Coordinates of C-alpha atoms and ligand atoms in Angstrom, one line a residue:
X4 CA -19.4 0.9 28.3
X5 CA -16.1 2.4 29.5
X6 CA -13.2 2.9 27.1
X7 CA -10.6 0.4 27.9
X8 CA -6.8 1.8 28.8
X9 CA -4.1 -1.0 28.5
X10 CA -0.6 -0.6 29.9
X11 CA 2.2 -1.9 29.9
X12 CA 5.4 -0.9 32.3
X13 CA 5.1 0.2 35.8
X14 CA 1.6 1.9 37.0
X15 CA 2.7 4.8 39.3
X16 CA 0.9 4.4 42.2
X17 CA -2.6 6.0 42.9
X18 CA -2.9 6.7 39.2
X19 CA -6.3 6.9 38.2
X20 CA -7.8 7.7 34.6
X21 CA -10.8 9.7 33.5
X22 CA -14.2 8.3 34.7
X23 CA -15.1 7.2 31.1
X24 CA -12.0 4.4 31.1
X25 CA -10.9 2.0 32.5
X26 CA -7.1 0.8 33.3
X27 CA -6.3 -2.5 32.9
X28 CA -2.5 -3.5 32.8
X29 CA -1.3 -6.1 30.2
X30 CA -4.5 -7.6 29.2
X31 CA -3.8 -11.0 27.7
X32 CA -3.9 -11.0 23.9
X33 CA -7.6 -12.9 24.1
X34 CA -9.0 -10.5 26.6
X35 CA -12.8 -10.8 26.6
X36 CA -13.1 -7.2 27.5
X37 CA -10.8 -5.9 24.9
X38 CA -12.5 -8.3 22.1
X39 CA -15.8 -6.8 22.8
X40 CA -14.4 -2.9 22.7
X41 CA -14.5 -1.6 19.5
X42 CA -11.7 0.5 17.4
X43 CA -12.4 3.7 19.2
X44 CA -12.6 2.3 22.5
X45 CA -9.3 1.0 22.9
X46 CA -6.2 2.6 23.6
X47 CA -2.4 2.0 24.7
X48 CA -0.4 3.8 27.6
X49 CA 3.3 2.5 27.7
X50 CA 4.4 3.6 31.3
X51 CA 7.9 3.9 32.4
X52 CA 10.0 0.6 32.5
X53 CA 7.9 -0.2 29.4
X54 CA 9.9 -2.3 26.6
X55 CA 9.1 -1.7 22.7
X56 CA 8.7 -5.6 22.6
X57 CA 5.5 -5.0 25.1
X58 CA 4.0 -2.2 22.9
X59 CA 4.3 -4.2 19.9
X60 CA 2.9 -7.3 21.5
X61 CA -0.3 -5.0 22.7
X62 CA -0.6 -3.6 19.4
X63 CA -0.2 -6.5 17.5
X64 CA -2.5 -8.3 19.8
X65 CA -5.5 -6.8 21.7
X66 CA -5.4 -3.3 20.8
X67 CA -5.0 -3.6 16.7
X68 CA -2.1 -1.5 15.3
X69 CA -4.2 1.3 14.5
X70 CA -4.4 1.9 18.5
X71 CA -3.2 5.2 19.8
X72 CA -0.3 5.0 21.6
X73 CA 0.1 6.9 24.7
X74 CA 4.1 7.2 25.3
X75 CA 5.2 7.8 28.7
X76 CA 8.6 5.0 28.7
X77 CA 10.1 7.5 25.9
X78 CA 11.0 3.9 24.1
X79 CA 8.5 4.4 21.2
X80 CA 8.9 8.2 20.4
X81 CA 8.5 7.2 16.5
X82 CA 5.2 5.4 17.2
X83 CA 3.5 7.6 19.9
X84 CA 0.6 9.8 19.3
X85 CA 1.2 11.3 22.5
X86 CA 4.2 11.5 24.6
X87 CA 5.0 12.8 27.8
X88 CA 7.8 12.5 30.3
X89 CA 6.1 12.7 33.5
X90 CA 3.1 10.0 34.4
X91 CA 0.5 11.3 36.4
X92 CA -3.1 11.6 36.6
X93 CA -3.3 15.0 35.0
X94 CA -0.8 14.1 32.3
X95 CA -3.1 10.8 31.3
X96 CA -6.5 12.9 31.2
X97 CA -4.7 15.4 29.1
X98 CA -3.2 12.9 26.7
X99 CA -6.2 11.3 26.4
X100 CA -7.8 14.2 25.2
X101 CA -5.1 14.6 22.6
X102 CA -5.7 11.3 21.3
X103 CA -9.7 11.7 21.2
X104 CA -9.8 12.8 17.5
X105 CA -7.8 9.4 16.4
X106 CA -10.2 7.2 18.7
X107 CA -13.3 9.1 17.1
X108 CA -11.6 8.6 13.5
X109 CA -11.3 5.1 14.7
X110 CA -14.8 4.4 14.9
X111 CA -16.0 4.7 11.5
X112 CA -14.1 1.7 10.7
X113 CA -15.1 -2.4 11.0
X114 CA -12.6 -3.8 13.7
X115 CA -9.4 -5.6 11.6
X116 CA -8.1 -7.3 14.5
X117 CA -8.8 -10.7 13.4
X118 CA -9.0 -10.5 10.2
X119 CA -6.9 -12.5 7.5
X120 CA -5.9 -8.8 6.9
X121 CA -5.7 -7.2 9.9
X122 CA -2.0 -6.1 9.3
X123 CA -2.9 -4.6 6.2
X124 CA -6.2 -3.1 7.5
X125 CA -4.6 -1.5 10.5
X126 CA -2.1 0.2 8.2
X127 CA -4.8 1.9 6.2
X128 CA -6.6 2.6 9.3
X129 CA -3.2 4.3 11.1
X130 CA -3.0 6.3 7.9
X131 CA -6.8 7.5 8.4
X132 CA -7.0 8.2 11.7
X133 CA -3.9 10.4 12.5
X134 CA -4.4 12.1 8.7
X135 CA -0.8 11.4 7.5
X136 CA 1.2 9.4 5.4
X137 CA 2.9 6.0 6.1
X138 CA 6.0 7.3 6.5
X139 CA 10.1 5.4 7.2
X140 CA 11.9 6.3 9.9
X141 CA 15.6 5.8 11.0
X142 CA 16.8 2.4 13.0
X143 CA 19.8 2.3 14.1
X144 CA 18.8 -0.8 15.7
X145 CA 17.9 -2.8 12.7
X146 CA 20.1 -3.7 10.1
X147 CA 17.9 -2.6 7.5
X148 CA 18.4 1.0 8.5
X149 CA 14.9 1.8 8.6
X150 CA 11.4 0.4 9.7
X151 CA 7.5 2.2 9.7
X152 CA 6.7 2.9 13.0
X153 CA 3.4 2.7 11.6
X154 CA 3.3 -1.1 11.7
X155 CA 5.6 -1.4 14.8
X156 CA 6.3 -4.5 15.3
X157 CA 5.5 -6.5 12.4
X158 CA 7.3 -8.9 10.4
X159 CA 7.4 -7.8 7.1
X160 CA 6.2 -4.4 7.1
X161 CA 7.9 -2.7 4.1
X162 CA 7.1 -5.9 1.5
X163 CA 3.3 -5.4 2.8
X164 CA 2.8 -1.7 1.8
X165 CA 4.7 -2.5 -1.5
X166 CA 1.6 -5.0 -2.1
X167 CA -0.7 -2.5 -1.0
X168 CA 0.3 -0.3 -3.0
X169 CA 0.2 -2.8 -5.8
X170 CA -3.2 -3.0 -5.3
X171 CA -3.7 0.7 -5.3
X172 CA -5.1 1.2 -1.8
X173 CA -1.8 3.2 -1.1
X174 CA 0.4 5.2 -3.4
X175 CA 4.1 5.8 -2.9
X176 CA 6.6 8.8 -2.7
X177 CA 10.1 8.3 -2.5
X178 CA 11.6 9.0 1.0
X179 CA 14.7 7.5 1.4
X180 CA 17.8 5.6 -0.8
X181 CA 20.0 3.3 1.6
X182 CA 22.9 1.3 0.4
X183 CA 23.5 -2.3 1.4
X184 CA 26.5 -4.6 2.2
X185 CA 27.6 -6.6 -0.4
X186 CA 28.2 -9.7 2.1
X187 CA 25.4 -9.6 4.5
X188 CA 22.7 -7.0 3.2
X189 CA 23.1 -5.0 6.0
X190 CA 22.1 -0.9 5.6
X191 CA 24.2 0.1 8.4
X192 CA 27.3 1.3 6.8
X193 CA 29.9 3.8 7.3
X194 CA 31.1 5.6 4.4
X195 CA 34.6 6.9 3.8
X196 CA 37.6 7.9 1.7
X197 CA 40.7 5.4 1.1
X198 CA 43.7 5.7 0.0
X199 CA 43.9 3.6 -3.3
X200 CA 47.7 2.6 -2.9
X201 CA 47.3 1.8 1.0
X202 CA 43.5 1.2 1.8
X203 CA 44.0 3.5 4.4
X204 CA 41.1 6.5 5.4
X205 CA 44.1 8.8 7.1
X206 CA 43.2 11.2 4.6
X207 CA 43.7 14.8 4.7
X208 CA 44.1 17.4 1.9
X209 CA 47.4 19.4 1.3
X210 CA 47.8 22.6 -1.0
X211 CA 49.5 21.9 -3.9
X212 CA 53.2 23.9 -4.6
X213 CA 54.0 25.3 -8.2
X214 CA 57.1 26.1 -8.6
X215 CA 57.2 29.1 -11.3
X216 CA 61.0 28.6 -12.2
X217 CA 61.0 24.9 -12.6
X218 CA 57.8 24.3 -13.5
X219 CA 57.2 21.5 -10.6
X220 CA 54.2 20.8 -9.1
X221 CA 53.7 19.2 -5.5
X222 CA 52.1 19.1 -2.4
X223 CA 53.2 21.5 0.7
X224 CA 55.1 18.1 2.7
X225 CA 57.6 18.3 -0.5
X226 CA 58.8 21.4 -0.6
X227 CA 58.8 21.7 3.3
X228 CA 57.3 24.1 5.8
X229 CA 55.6 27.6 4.6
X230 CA 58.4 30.1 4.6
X231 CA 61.6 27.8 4.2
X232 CA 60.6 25.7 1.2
X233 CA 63.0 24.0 -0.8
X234 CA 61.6 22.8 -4.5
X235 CA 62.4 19.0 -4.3
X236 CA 63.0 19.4 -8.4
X237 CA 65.2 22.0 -8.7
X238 CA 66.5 22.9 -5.2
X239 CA 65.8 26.6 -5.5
X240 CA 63.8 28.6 -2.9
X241 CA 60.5 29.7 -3.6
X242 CA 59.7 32.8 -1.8
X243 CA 57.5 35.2 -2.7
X244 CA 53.8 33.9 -3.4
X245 CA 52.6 35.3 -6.7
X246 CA 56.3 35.8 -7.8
X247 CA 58.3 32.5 -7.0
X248 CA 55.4 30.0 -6.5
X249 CA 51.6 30.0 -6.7
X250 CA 49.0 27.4 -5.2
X251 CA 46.6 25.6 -7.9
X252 CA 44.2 24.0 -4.9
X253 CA 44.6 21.4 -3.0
X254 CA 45.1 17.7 -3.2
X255 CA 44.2 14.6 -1.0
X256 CA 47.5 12.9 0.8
X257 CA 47.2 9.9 2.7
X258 CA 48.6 10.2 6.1
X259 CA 49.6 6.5 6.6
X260 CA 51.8 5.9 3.5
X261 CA 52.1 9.3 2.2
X262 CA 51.3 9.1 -1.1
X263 CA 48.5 11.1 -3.2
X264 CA 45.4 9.8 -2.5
X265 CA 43.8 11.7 -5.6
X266 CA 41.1 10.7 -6.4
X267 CA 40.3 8.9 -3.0
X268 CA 38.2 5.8 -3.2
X269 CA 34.9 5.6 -1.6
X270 CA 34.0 2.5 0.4
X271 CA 31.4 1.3 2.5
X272 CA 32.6 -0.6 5.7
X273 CA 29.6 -2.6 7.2
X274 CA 29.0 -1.9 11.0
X275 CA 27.2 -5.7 11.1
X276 CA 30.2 -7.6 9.0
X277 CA 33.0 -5.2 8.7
X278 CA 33.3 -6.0 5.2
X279 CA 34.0 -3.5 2.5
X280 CA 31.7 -2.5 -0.2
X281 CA 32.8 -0.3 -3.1
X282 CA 30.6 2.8 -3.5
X283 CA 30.4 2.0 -7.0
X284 CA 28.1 -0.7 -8.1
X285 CA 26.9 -1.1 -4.3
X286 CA 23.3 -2.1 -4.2
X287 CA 21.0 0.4 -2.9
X288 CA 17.8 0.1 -1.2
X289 CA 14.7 2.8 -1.9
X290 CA 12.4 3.3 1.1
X291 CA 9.2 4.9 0.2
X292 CA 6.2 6.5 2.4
X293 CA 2.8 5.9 1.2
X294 CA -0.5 7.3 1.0
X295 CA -4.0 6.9 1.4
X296 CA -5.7 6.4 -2.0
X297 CA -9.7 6.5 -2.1
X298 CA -9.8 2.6 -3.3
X299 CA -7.6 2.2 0.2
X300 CA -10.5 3.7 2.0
X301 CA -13.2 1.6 0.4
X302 CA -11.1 -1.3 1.4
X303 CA -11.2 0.3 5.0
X304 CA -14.7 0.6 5.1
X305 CA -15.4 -2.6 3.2
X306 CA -12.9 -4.5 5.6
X307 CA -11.6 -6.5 3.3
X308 CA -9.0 -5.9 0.5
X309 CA -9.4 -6.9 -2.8
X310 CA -9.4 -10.0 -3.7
X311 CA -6.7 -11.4 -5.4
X312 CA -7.3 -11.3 -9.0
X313 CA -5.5 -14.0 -11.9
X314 CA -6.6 -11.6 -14.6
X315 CA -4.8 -8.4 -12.4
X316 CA -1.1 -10.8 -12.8
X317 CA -1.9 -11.3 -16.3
X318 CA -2.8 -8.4 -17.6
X319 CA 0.4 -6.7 -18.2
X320 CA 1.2 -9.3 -20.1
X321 CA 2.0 -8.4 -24.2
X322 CA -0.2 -11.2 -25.4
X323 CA -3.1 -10.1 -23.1
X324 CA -6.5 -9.4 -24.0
X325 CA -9.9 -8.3 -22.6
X326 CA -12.5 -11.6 -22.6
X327 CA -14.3 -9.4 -25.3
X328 CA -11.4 -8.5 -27.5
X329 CA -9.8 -12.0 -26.8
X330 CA -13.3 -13.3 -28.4
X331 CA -13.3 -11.1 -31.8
X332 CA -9.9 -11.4 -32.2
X333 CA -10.4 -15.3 -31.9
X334 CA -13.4 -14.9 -34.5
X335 CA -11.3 -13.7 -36.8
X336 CA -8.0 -16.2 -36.5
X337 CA -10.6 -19.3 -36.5
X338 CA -12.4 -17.2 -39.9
X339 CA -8.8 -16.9 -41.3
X340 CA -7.6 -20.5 -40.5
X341 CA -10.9 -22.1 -41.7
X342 CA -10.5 -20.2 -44.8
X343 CA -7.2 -20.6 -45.6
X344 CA -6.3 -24.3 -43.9
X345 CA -3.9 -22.9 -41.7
X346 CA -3.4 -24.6 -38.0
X347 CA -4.9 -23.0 -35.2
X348 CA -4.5 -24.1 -31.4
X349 CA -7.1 -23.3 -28.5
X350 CA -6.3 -24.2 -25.1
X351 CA -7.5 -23.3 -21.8
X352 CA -5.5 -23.7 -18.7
X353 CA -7.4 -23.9 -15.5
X354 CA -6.0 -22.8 -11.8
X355 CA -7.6 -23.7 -8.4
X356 CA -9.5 -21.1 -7.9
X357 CA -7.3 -17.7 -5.9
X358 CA -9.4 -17.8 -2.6
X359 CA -8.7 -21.4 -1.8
X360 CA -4.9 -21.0 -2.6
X361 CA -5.3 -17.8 -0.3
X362 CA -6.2 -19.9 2.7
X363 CA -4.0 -22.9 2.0
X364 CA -0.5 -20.2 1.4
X365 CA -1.6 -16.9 2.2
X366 CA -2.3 -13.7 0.1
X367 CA 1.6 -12.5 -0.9
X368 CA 2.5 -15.9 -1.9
X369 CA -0.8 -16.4 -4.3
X370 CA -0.7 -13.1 -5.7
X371 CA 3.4 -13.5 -6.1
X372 CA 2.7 -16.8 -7.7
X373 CA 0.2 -15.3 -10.1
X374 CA 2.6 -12.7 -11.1
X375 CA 5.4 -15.2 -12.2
X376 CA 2.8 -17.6 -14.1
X377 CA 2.0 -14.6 -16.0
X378 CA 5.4 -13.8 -17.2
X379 CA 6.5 -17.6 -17.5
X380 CA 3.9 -18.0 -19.7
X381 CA 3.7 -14.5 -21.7
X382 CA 7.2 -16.0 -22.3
X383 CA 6.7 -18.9 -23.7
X384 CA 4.0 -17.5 -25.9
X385 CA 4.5 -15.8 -29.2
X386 CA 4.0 -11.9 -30.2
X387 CA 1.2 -12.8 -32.2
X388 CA -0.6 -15.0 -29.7
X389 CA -3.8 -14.3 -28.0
X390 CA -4.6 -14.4 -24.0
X391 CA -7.3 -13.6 -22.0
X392 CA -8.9 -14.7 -18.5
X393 CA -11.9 -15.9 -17.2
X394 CA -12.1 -16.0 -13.5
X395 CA -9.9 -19.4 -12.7
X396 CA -9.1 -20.1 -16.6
X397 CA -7.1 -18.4 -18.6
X398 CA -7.5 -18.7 -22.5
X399 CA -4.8 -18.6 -25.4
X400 CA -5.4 -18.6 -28.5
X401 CA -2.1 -20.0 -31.0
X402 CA -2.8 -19.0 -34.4
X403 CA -0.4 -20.8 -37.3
X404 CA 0.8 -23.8 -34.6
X405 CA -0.2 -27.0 -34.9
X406 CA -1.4 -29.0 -31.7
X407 CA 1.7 -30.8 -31.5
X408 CA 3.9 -27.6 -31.3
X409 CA 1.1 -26.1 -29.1
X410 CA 2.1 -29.0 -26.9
X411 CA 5.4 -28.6 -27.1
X412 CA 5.4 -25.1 -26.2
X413 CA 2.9 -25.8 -22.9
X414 CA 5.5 -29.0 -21.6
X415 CA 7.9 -26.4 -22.0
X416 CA 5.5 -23.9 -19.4
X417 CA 4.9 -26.2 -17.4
X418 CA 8.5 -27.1 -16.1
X419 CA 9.4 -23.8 -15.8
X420 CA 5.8 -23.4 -13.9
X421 CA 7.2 -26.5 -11.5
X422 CA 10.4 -25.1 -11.7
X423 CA 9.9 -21.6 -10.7
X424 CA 7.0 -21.5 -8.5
X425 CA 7.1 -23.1 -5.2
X426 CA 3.2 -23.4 -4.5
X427 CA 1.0 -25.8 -6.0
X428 CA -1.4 -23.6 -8.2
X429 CA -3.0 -26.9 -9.7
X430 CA -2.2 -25.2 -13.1
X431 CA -3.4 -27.8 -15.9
X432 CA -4.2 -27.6 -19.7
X433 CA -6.7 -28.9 -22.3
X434 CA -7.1 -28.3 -26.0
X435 CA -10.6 -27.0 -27.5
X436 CA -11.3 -28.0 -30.5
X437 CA -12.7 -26.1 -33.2
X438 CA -16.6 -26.6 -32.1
X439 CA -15.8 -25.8 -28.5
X440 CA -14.0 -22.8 -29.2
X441 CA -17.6 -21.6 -31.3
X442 CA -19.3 -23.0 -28.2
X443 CA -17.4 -20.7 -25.9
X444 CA -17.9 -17.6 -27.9
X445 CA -21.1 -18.4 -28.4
X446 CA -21.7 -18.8 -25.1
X447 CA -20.6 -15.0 -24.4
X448 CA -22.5 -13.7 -27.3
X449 CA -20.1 -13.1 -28.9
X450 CA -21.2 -14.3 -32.6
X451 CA -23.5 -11.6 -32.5
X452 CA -21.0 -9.1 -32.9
X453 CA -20.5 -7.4 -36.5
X454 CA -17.0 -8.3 -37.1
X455 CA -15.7 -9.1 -40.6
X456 CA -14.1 -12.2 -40.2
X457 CA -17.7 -13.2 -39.0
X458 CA -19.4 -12.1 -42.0
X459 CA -17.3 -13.8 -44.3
X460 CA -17.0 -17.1 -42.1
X461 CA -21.0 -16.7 -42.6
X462 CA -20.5 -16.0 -46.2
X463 CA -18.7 -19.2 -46.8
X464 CA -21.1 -21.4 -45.2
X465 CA -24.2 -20.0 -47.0
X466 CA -21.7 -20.7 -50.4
Ligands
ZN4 ZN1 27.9 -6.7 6.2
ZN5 ZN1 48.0 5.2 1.6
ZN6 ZN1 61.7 24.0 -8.7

């Protein structure tokens, strides 16, 4: 089957490409042809007259984002794989060949196009194919400052390779720190010196006068022009440099009132707003470029990322515990409580399960959502608490509460749950007594392991 060419822009005329492709110009994003070619048989010529909104549209349509880009409109020089300035028969074959090693890369990969994940797919797959990093470039056209060429065109590039890199399929290195406007957020800013009596940035430094005989110090203006100066203090003449006067260094003089400007203050006036944004305290912005990890190329040849996890969001929390830990450490708090008649609460909250709530709101928003049930509740759980999850459910464990306090503390959860998190996780809690908790363990095997609290539960029973 012949490799398929799309372009977008204006075709010179007679231009013909290589026997093995085939030109077609804007194929629509549902192109039967293009659906059936697979990741190395597709590529992207943006001719002359070519705008960056068609390139994206291809890319984010019938070619996948992982496409090579074959840049002849000079509009996507951050983007292109190849670029060249004159379109011609000779100057296609040739760039074709250039981009032969990305196409062949391209094949070892499952098509992402239309996948859930395609977005995050293609970025891995850009990353493998050209050998490189993910990297930010400058643009002056966004108000962010920056974008990844890498994922030209889509919404909401940079907050996808953060989560990728949450899930470890890319890792990060700094690249760049942008400050923002205070009023609208925007990274294109000019920085400059003002005057801090006058606001003005008609700065310019002077040499500073010291007047040996009178001990006054001052900039040049005061005492007048070099070789008729007049000490403002004392009225005398300095003359001689190193006998009458000498000059410390220089100091910053505003030019529109005239006063010292020392130090000057350093502003940021936004190019989108015009407001003013103090250096100090201004909020910055880190840009990163990222990495192919080895789990990011199992995902790629998997094509799928991992799935989103509850136990991933919870784990960090203090309280947390593996299913196996959660279960001795529970042996032991329901040995000690037996024993001693202390309270003891057992509760299990259950979630709808992560790949339905992935369909219904999407991947960031589940996995988002996760994350801020995990520290709402690690919150509202004590130090000495015990958590743990099992697939959809997760388990905690209250020693010394009663389940009225328990249930105070889980009304308490649960508004900030409805208060905090805007998608309906379905979250809900029951108590286990005392015979399901032994149930549940039991269940796991876990009454087999030696643990002391065990032994002497078993103890007391035999008593
Ligand atoms: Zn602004
Ligand atoms: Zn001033
Ligand atoms: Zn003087």
């Amino acid at each position: 089957m012949l490799k398929l060419l799309a372009v977008v822009g204006d075709v010179p005329a007679g231009l013909s490409a290589p026997d093995d492709w085939r030109i077609v110009v804007e194929p629509e994003p549902d192109d039967p042809d293009f659906a059936r070619a697979g990741p190395g048989e597709r590529a992207l010529l943006a001719a002359p007259g070519a705008g960056v909104a068609d390139v994206a549209r291809m890319l984010d349509g019938p070619l996948g984002l992982a496409a090579p880009l074959l840049d002849f409109s000079a509009e996507c020089p951050r983007r292109a794989d190849v670029s060249g300035e004159r379109l011609t028969s000779e100057s296609l074959a040739q760039a074709l060949y250039d981009a032969a090693p990305i196409l062949r890369a391209l094949t070892h990969w499952p098509d992402a196009r239309d996948r859930v994940d395609a977005h995050a797919l293609g970025a891995l797959a850009f990353a493998q194919s050209r050998d490189r990093r993910i990297e930010p470039a400058w643009a002056p056209d966004r108000r962010q400052g920056m974008r990844y060429p890498a994922l030209f065109g889509v919404a909401g590039s940079r907050r996808l390779l953060d989560a990728l890199a949450d899930e470890g399929l890319l890792e990060r290195r700094h690249a760049a720190r942008l400050h923002r406007c205070g009023t609208c957020s925007s990274s294109r800013l000019n920085a400059a010196e003002h005057c801090p009596e006058c606001d003005s940035s008609f700065l310019h430094d002077e040499r500073l006068i010291h007047h040996y005989a009178c001990g006054h110090q001052g900039p040049q203006s005061e005492f007048g022009a070099r070789g008729a100066m007049i000490c403002p203090k004392c009225g005398k003449r300095p003359r001689h440099f190193g006998v009458d006067y000498d000059s410390p260094g220089v100091v910053v003089m505003c030019g529109a009132c005239g006063r010292p400007a020392d130090p000057p203050v350093v502003k940021f006036t936004c190019a989108d707003c015009a407001n003013q944004t103090p250096s100090d305290g201004a909020e910055v912005v880190d840009w990163f470029s990222f990495g192919l990890t080895e789990d990011g190329v199992a995902a790629l040849r998997s094509g799928k990322r991992p799935r989103v996890q509850v136990a991933d969001a919870f784990e960090p929390i203090a309280q947390s515990r593996s299913l196996k830990e959660f279960g001795r450490m529970l042996l032991h708090d329901l040995d000690v409580a037996g024993r001693y008649d202390r309270p003891i609460t057992i509760v299990r909250g259950k979630l709808e399960s992560a790949e339905a709530l992935v369909r219904q709101y999407g991947r960031e928003q589940v996995a988002e959502a996760f994350r801020l049930l995990a520290e709402l509740t690690g919150e509202a759980l004590r130090e000495s608490d015990l958590l743990a999850v099992s697939e959809n459910a997760v388990l905690i464990a209250m020693p010394e509460t009663t389940s009225e306090n328990a249930r105070h503390v889980l009304e308490r959860l649960n508004e900030s749950v409805l208060q905090n998190i805007a998608i309906d996780l379905s979250f809900t809690t029951t108590f286990m007594d005392r015979a399901e908790a032994e149930h549940f363990l039991a269940e796991r095997g876990l009454r087999a392991e030696p643990v002391h609290g065990a032994d002497a539960a078993a103890e007391r029973r035999a008593e």
